[in-house]
Short mmCIF file of C-alpha atoms and ligand atoms in Angstrom, two decimals:
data_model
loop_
_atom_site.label_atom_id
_atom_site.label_comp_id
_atom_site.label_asym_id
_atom_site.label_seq_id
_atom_site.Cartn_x
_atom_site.Cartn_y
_atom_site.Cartn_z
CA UNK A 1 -32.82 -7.74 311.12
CA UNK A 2 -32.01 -11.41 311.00
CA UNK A 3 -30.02 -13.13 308.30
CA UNK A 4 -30.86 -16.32 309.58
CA UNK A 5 -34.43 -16.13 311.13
CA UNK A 6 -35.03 -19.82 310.97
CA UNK A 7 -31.88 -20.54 313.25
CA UNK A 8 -32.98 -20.43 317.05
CA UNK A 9 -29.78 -19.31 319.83
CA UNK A 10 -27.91 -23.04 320.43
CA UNK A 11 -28.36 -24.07 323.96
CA UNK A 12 -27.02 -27.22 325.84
CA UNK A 13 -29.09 -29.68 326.11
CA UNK A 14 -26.62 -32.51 327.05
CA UNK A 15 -26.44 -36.37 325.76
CA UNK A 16 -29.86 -37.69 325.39
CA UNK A 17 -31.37 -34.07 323.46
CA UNK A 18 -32.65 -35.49 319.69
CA UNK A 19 -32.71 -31.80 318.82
CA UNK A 20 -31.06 -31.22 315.60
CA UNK A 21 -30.24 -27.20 316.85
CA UNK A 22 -28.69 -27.74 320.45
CA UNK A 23 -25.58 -29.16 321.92
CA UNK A 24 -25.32 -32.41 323.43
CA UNK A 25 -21.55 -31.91 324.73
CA UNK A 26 -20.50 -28.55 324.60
CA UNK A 27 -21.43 -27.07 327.67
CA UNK A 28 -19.00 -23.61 327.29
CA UNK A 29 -18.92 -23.01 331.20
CA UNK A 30 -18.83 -26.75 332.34
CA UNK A 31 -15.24 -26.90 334.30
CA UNK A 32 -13.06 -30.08 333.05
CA UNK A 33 -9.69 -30.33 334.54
CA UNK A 34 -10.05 -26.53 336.41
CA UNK A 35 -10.95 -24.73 333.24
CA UNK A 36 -13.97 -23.93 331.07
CA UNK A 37 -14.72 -25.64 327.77
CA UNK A 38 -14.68 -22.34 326.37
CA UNK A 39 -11.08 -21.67 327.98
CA UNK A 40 -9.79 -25.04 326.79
CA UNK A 41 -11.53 -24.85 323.10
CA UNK A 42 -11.50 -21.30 322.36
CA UNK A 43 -13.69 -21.90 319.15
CA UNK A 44 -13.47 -19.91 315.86
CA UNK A 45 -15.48 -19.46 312.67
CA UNK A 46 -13.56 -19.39 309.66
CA UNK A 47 -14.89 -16.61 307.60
CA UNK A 48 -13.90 -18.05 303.70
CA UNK A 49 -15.63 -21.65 304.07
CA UNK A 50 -18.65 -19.91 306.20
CA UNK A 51 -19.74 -16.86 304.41
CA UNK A 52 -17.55 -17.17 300.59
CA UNK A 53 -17.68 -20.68 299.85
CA UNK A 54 -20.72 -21.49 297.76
CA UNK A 55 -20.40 -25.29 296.55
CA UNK A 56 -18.25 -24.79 293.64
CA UNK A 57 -16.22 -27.51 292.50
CA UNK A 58 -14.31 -28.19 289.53
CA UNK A 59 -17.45 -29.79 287.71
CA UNK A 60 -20.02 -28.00 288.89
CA UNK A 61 -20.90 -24.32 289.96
CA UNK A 62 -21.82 -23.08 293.23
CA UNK A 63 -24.62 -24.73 295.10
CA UNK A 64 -25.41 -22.40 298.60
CA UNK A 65 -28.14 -20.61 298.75
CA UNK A 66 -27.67 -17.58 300.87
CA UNK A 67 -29.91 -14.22 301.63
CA UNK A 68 -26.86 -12.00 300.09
CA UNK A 69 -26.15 -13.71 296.46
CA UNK A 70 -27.53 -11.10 294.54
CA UNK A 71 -25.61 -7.95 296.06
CA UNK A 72 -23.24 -5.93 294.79
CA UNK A 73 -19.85 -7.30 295.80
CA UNK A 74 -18.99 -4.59 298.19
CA UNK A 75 -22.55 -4.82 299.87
CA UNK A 76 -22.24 -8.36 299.86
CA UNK A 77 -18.72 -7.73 301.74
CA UNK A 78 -21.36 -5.52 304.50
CA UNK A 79 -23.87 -8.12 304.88
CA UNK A 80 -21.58 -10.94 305.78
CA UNK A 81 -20.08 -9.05 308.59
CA UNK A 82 -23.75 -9.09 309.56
CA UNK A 83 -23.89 -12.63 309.64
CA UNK A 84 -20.82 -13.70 311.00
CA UNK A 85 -21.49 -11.83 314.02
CA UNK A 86 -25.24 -13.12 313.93
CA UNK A 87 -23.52 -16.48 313.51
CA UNK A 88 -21.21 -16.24 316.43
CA UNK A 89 -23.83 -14.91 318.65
CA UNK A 90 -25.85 -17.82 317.61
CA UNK A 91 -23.67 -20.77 318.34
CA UNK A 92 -22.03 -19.14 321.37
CA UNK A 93 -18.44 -19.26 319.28
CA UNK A 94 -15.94 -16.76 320.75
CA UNK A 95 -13.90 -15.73 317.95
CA UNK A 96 -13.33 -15.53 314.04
CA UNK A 97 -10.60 -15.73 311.64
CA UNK A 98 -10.20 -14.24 307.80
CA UNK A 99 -7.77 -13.77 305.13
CA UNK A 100 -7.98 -10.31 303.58
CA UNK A 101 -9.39 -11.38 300.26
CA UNK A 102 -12.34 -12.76 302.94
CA UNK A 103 -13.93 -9.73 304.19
CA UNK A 104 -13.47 -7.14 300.75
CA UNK A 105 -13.55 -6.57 297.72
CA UNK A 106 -10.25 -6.61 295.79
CA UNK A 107 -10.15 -3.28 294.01
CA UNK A 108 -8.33 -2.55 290.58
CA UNK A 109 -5.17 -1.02 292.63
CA UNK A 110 -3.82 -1.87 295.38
CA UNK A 111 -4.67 1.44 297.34
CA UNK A 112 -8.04 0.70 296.32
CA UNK A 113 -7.86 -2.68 297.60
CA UNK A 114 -7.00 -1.24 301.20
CA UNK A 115 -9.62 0.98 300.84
CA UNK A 116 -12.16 -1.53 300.67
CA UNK A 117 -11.08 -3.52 303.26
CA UNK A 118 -10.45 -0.21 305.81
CA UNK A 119 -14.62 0.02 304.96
CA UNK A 120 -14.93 -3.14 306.05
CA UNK A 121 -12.75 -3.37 309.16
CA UNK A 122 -14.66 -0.09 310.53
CA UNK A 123 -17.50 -2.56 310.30
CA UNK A 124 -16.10 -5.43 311.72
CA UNK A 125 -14.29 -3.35 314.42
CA UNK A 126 -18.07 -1.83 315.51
CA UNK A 127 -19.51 -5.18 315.84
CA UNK A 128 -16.61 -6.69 317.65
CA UNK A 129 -16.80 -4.04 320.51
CA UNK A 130 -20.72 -4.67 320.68
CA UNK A 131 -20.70 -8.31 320.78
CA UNK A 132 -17.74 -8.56 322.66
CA UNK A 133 -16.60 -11.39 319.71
CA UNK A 134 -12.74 -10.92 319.39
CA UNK A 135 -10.53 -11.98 316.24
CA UNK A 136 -8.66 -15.09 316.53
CA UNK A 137 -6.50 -14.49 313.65
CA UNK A 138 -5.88 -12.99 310.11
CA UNK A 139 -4.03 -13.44 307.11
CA UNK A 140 -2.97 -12.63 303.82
CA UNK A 141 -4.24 -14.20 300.57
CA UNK A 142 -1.69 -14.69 298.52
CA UNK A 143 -2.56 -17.31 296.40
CA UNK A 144 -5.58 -16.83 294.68
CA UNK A 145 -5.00 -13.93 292.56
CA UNK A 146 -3.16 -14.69 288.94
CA UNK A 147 -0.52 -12.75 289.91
CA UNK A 148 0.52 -15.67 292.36
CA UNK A 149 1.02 -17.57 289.82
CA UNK A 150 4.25 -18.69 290.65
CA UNK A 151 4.40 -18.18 294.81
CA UNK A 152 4.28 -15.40 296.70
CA UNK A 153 7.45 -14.91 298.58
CA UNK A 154 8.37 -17.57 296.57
CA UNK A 155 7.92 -16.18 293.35
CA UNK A 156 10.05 -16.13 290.79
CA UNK A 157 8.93 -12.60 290.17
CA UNK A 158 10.67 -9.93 292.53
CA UNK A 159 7.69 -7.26 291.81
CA UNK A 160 5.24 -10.11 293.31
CA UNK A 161 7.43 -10.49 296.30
CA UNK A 162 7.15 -7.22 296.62
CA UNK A 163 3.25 -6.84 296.27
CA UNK A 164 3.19 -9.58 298.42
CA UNK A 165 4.66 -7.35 301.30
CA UNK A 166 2.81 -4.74 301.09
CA UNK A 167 -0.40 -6.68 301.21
CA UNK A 168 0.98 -8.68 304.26
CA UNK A 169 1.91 -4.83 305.71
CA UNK A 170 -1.53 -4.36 305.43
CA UNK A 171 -2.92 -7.33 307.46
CA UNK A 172 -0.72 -6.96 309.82
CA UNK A 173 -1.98 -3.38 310.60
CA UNK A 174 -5.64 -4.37 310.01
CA UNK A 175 -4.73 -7.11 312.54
CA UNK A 176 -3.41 -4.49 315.20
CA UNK A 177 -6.73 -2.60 314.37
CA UNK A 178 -8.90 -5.39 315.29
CA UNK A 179 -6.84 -6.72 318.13
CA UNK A 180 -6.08 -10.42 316.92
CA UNK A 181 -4.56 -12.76 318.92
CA UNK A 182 -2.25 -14.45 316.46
CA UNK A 183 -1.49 -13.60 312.86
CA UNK A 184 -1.09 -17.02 310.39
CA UNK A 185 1.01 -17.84 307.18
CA UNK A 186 0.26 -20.54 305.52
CA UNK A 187 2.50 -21.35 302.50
CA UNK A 188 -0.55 -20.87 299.71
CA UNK A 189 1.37 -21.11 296.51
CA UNK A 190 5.15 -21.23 298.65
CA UNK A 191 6.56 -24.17 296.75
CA UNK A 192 6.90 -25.60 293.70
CA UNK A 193 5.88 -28.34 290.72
CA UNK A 194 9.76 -29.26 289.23
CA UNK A 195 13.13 -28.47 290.16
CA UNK A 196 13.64 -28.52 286.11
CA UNK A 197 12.91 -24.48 286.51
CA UNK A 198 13.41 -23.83 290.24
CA UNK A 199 16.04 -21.80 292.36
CA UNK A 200 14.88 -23.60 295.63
CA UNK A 201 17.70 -21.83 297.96
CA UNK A 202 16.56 -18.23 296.76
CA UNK A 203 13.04 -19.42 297.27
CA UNK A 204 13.68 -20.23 300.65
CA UNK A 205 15.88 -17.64 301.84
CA UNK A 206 13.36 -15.28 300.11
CA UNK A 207 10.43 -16.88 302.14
CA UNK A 208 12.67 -16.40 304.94
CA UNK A 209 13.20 -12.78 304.09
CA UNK A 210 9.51 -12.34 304.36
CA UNK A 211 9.06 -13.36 307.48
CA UNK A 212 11.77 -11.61 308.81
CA UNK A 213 10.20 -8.56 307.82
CA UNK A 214 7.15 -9.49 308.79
CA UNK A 215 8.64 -9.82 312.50
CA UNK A 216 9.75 -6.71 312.22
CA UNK A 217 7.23 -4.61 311.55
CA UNK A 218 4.41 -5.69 314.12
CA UNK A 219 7.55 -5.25 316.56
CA UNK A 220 8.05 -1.60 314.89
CA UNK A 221 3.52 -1.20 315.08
CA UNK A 222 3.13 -2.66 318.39
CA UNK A 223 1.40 -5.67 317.27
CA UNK A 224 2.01 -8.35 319.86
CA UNK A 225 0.07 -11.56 318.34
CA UNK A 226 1.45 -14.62 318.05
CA UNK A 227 3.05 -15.40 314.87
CA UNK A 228 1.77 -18.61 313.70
CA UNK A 229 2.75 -21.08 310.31
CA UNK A 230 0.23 -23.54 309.00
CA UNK A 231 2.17 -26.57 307.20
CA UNK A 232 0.98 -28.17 304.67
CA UNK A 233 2.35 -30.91 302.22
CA UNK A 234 1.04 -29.86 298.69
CA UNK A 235 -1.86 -28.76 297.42
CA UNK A 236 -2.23 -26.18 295.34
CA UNK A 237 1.56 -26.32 294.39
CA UNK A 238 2.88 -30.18 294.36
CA UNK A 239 5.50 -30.06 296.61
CA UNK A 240 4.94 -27.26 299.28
CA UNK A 241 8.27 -25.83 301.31
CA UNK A 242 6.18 -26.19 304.79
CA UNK A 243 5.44 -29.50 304.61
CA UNK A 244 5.07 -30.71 307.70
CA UNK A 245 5.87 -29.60 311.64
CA UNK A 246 9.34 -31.11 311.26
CA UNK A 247 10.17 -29.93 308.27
CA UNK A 248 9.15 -26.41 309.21
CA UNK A 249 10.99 -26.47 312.49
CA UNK A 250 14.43 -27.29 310.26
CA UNK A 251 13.02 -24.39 308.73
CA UNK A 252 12.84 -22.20 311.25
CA UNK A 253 15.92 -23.37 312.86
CA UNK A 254 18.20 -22.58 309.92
CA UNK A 255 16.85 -19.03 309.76
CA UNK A 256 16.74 -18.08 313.02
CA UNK A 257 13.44 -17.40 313.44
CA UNK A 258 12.46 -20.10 315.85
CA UNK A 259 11.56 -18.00 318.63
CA UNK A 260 8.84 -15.49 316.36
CA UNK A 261 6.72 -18.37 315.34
CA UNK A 262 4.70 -21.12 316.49
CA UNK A 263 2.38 -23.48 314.06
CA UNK A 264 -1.09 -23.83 313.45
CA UNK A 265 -1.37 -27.47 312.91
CA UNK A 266 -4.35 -28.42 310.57
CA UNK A 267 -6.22 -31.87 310.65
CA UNK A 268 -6.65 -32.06 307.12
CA UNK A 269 -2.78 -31.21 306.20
CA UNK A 270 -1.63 -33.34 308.52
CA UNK A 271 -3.07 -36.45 306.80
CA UNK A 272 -2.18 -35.02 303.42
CA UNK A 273 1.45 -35.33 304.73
CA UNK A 274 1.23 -38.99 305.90
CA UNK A 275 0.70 -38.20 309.24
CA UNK A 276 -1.84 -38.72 312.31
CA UNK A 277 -3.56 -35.07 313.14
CA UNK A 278 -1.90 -35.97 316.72
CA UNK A 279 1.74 -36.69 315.23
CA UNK A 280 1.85 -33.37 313.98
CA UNK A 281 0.83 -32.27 317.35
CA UNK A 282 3.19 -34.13 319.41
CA UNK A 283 5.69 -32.81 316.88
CA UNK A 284 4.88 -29.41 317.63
CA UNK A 285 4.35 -29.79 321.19
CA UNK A 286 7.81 -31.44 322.09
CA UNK A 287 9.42 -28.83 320.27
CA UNK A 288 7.68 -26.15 322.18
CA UNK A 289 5.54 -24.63 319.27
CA UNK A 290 2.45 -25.93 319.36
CA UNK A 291 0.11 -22.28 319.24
CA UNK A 292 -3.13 -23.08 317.42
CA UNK A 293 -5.30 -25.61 315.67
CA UNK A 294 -7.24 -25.69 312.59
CA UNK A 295 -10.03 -28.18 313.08
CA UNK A 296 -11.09 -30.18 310.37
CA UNK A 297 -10.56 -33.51 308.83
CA UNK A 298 -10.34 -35.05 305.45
CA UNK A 299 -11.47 -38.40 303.41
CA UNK A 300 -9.33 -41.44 303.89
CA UNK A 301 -10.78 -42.48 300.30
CA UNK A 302 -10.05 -38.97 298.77
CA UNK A 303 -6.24 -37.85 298.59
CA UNK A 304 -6.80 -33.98 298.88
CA UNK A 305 -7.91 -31.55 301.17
CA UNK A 306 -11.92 -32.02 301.64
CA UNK A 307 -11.77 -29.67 304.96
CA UNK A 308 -15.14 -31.28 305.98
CA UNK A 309 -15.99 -30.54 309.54
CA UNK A 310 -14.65 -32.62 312.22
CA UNK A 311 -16.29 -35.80 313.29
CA UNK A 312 -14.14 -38.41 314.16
CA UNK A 313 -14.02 -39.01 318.29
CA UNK A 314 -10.84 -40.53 317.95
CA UNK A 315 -8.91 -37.95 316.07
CA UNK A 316 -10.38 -35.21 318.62
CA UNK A 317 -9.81 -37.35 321.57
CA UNK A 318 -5.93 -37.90 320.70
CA UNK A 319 -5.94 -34.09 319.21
CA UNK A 320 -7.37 -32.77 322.89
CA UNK A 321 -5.00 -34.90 324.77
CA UNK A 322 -2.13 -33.07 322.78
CA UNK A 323 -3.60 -29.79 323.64
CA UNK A 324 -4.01 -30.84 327.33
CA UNK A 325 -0.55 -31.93 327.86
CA UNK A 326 0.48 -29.02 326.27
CA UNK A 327 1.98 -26.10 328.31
CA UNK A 328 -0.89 -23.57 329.10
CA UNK A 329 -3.00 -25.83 326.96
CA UNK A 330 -4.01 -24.07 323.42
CA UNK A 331 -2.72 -20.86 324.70
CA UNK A 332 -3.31 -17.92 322.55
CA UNK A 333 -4.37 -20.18 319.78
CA UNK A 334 -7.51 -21.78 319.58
CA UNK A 335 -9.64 -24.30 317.58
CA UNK A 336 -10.69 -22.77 314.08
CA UNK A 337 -13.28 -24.37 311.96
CA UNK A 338 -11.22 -24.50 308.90
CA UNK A 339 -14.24 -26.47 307.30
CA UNK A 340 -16.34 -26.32 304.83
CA UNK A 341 -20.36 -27.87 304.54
CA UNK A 342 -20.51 -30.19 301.64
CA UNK A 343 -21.92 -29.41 298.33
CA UNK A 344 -25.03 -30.69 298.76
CA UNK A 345 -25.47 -29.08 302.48
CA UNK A 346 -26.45 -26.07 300.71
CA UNK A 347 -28.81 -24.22 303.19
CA UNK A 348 -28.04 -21.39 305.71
CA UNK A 349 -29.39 -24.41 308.32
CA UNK A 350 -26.32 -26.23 307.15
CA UNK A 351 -23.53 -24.18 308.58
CA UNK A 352 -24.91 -24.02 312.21
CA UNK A 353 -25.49 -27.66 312.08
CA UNK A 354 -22.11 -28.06 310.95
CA UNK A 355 -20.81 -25.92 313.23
CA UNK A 356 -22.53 -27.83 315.99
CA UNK A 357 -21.17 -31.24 314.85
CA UNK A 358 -18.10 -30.06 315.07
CA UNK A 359 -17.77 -28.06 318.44
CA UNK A 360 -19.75 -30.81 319.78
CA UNK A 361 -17.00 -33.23 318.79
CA UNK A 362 -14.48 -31.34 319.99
CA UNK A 363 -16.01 -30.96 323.50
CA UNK A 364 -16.52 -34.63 323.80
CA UNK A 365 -12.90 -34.98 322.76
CA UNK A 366 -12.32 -32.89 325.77
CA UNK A 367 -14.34 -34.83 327.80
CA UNK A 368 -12.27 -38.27 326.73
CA UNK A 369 -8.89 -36.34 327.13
CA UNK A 370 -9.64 -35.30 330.05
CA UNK A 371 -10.47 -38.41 331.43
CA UNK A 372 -7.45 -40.64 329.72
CA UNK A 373 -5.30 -37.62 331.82
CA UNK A 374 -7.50 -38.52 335.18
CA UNK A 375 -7.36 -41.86 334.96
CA UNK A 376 -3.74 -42.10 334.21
CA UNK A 377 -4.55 -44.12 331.60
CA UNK A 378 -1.68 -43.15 328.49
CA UNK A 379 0.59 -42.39 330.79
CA UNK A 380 0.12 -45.31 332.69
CA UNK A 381 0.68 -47.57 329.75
CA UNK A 382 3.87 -45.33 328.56
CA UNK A 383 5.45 -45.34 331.80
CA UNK A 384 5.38 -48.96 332.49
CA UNK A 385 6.54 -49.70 328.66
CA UNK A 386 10.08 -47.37 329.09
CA UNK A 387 10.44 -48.98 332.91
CA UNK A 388 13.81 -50.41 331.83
CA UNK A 389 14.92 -46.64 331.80
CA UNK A 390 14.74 -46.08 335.56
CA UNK A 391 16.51 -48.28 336.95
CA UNK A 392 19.46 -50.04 336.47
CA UNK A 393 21.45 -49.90 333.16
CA UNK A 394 18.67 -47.63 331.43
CA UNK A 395 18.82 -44.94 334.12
CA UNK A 396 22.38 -44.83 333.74
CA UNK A 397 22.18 -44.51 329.79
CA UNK A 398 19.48 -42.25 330.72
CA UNK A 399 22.16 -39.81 333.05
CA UNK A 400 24.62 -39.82 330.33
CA UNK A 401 26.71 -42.33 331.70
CA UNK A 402 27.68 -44.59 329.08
CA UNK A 403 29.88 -45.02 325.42
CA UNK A 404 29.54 -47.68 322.54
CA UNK A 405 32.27 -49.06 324.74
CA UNK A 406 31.10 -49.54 327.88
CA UNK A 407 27.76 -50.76 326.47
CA UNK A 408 29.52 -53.61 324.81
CA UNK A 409 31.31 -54.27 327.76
CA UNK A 410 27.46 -54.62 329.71
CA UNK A 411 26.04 -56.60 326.47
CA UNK A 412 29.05 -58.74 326.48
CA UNK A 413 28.38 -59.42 329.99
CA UNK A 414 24.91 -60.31 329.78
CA UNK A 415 23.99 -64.27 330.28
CA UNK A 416 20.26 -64.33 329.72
CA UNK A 417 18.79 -63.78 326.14
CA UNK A 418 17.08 -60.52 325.91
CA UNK A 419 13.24 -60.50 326.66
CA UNK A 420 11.05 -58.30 325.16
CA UNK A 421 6.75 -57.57 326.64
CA UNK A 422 4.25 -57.64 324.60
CA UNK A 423 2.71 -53.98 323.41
CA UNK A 424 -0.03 -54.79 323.92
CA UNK A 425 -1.72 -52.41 321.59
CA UNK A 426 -5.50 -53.94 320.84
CA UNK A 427 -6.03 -54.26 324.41
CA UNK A 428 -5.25 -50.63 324.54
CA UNK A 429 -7.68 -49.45 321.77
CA UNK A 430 -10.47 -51.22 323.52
CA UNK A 431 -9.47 -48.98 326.31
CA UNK A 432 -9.79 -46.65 324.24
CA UNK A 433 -13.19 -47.14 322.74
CA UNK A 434 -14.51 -47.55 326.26
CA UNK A 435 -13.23 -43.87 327.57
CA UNK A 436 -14.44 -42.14 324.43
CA UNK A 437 -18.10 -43.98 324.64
CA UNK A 438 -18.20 -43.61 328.23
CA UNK A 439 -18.15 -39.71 328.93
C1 XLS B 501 -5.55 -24.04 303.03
C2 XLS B 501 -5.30 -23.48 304.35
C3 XLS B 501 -5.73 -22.03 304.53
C4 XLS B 501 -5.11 -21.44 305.76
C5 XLS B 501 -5.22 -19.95 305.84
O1 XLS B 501 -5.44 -25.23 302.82
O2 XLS B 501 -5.88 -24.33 305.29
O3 XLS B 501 -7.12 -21.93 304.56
O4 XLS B 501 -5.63 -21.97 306.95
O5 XLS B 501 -4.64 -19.33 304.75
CA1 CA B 502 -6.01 -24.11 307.47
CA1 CA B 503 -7.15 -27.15 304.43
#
């Protein structure tokens, strides 16, 4: 039986198609640079914005109209395995992700909260091996519940720390069960609102406690997925510890843990923080880390995260050209829909067509990287603007083979005023502009 009988199978139809149900870009098996789209893009559905989200917001209630509303929670839990999987089939998407709070029913115990979702990953297990539909990632929820009231790990509370690792125990093993390929923490409530009341050191070295555990127990279960945190600046708490990519590097650093984790860098936080989506890639990327992507983008008019599906050429362009450069490309990781249909896109129709949008603009992202990369075009403009470092007294600075000293002694000796070139930068965009309308 069909949960979504009005939504035809999404085929490729390429540029010109006017049809609001088929791709015009995304063409999963078309080769760019000597791999797939789906090998570059490895596309996910996010489970909470797809099949929990229902509209609310803090005026109004909940706006989606879906075929399950009216069941019982733990049916309701059944059905939307249904759909997800009717969903991925649908739009040709490869993989999903979830937190635990996603997929069940939380129970009046914890016990009976894993027993719920066990039910549940039976389920989702069954459908994976039919549909061949694999798990990018999954996570704990440890923020919505009261009890995370004041952090997780973070918590001022030692019995919530503790709660909190048995419930990431738990998604770890459930993640080993259903074979995903990275496992995420992102910092829900891990920060804080005033330092009037705050022990930040033990709330650090306590979040660091965490995921030192959590290393070593998918080492002691045999889990082998990559180990991925998702900064974020604030929102819910006002000042959250993983800010950004740098400051969760020093993060990592100081720990020790550099070497278990990569980040999933999200669109959305990465604005919130000040910065371009592709700063916080770069960041990542230079420093080696760069393992997944959660692809979204916010409001420049709105200062919180809107999640709203991804649109914007030139953010995916840039974001793809990260990806591209990066070793082995997105890796492991992959590019999760960590967006949610606006309120008043309230039909079933809604999230395909989303869904669509997005991987669409993503694949012509691809596209424009790709061709930027070809071209030489980025790379042509960087390499001529740092020329002074290859030759002469920049390639010896370069090679190490200078002090303050001797530099004076070469500035000192300099007769000519020093000449700068111009940037050059609107010429650049236009470049720009013409590579992204062009493929
Ligand atoms: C919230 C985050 C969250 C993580 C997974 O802002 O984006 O959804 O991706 O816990
Ligand atoms: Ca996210
Ligand atoms: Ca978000």
């Amino acid at each position: 039986m069909s949960l979504f009988p009005n939504v035809p199978k999404i085929q490729y139809e390429g540029r010109g198609s006017r049809n609001p149900f088929a791709f015009k870009h995304y063409n999963a098996q078309e080769v760019v640079l000597g791999k797939t789209m789906e090998q570059h893009l490895r596309f996910a559905v996010a489970y909470w914005h797809t099949f929990n989200a229902n509209g609310t917001d803090p005026f109004g209630a909940g706006t989606a109209v879906r075929s399950w509303d009216s069941l019982s929670p733990l049916d309701k839990s059944k059905v939307r395995v249904e759909a997800n999987f009717e969903l991925l089939e649908k739009l040709n998407v490869p993989f999903y992700a979830f937190h635990d709070a996603d997929i069940a029913p939380e129970g009046a115990t914890l016990a009976e909260t894993n027993k719920n979702i066990d039910v549940i990953v039976a389920k989702l297990k069954e459908f994976q091996q039919s549909t061949g539909k694999k798990l990018l990632w999954n996570t704990a929820n440890l923020f919505t519940n009261p009890r995370y009231v004041h952090g997780a790990s973070t918590s001022s509370n030692a019995e919530v720390f503790a709660y909190s690792a048995a419930t990431i125990k738990k998604m770890l093993e459930v993640g080993k069960e259903l074979g995903a390929e990275n496992y995420v923490f992102w910092g829900g409530r891990e920060g804080y609102e005033s330092l009037l009341n705050t022990d930040m050191g033990l709330e650090l070295d306590n979040l660091a406690r965490m995921l030192r555990m959590a290393v070593d127990y998918a080492k002691e279960i045999g889990f082998g997925a990559q180990f991925l945190i998702e900064p974020k600046p604030k929102e819910p708490t006002k000042h959250q510890y993983d800010f950004d990519a740098a400051t969760t590097l020093a993060f990592l650093h100081k720990y020790g843990l550099k070497d278990h984790f990569k980040l999933n860098i999200e669109a959305n936080h990465a604005t919130l923080a000040g910065h371009t989506f592709e700063h916080e890639l770069r960041v990542a990327r230079l420093n080696g880390v760069l393992g997944s992507i959660d692809a979204n983008q916010g409001d420049y008019l709105l200062g919180w995260d809107t999640d709203e599906f991804p649109t914007d050429l030139y953010s995916t362009t840039l974001a793809m050209f990260e990806i591209l450069k990066n070793e082995g490309g997105i890796g492991k990781g992959g590019v999760n829909f960590d967006a949610k249909v606006r309120r008043a896109s309230f039909e079933d129709e809604d999230l395909f067509l989303a869904h669509i949008a997005g991987m669409d603009s993503f694949a012509h992202g691809l596209k424009a990287a790709a061709k930027l990369i070809e071209d030489n075009v980025l790379d042509g403009i960087v390499e001529e603007r740092y020329a002074s470092y290859r030759e002469g007294i920049g390639a010896e600075i370069v090679a190490g083979k200078h002090t303050l000293k001797s530099l004076e002694a070469y500035a000192l000796g300099q007769q000519q005023p020093i000449r700068n070139r111009s940037a050059r930068l609107e010429q650049i965009r236009q470049t720009l502009n013409e590579v992204i309308t062009g493929v």
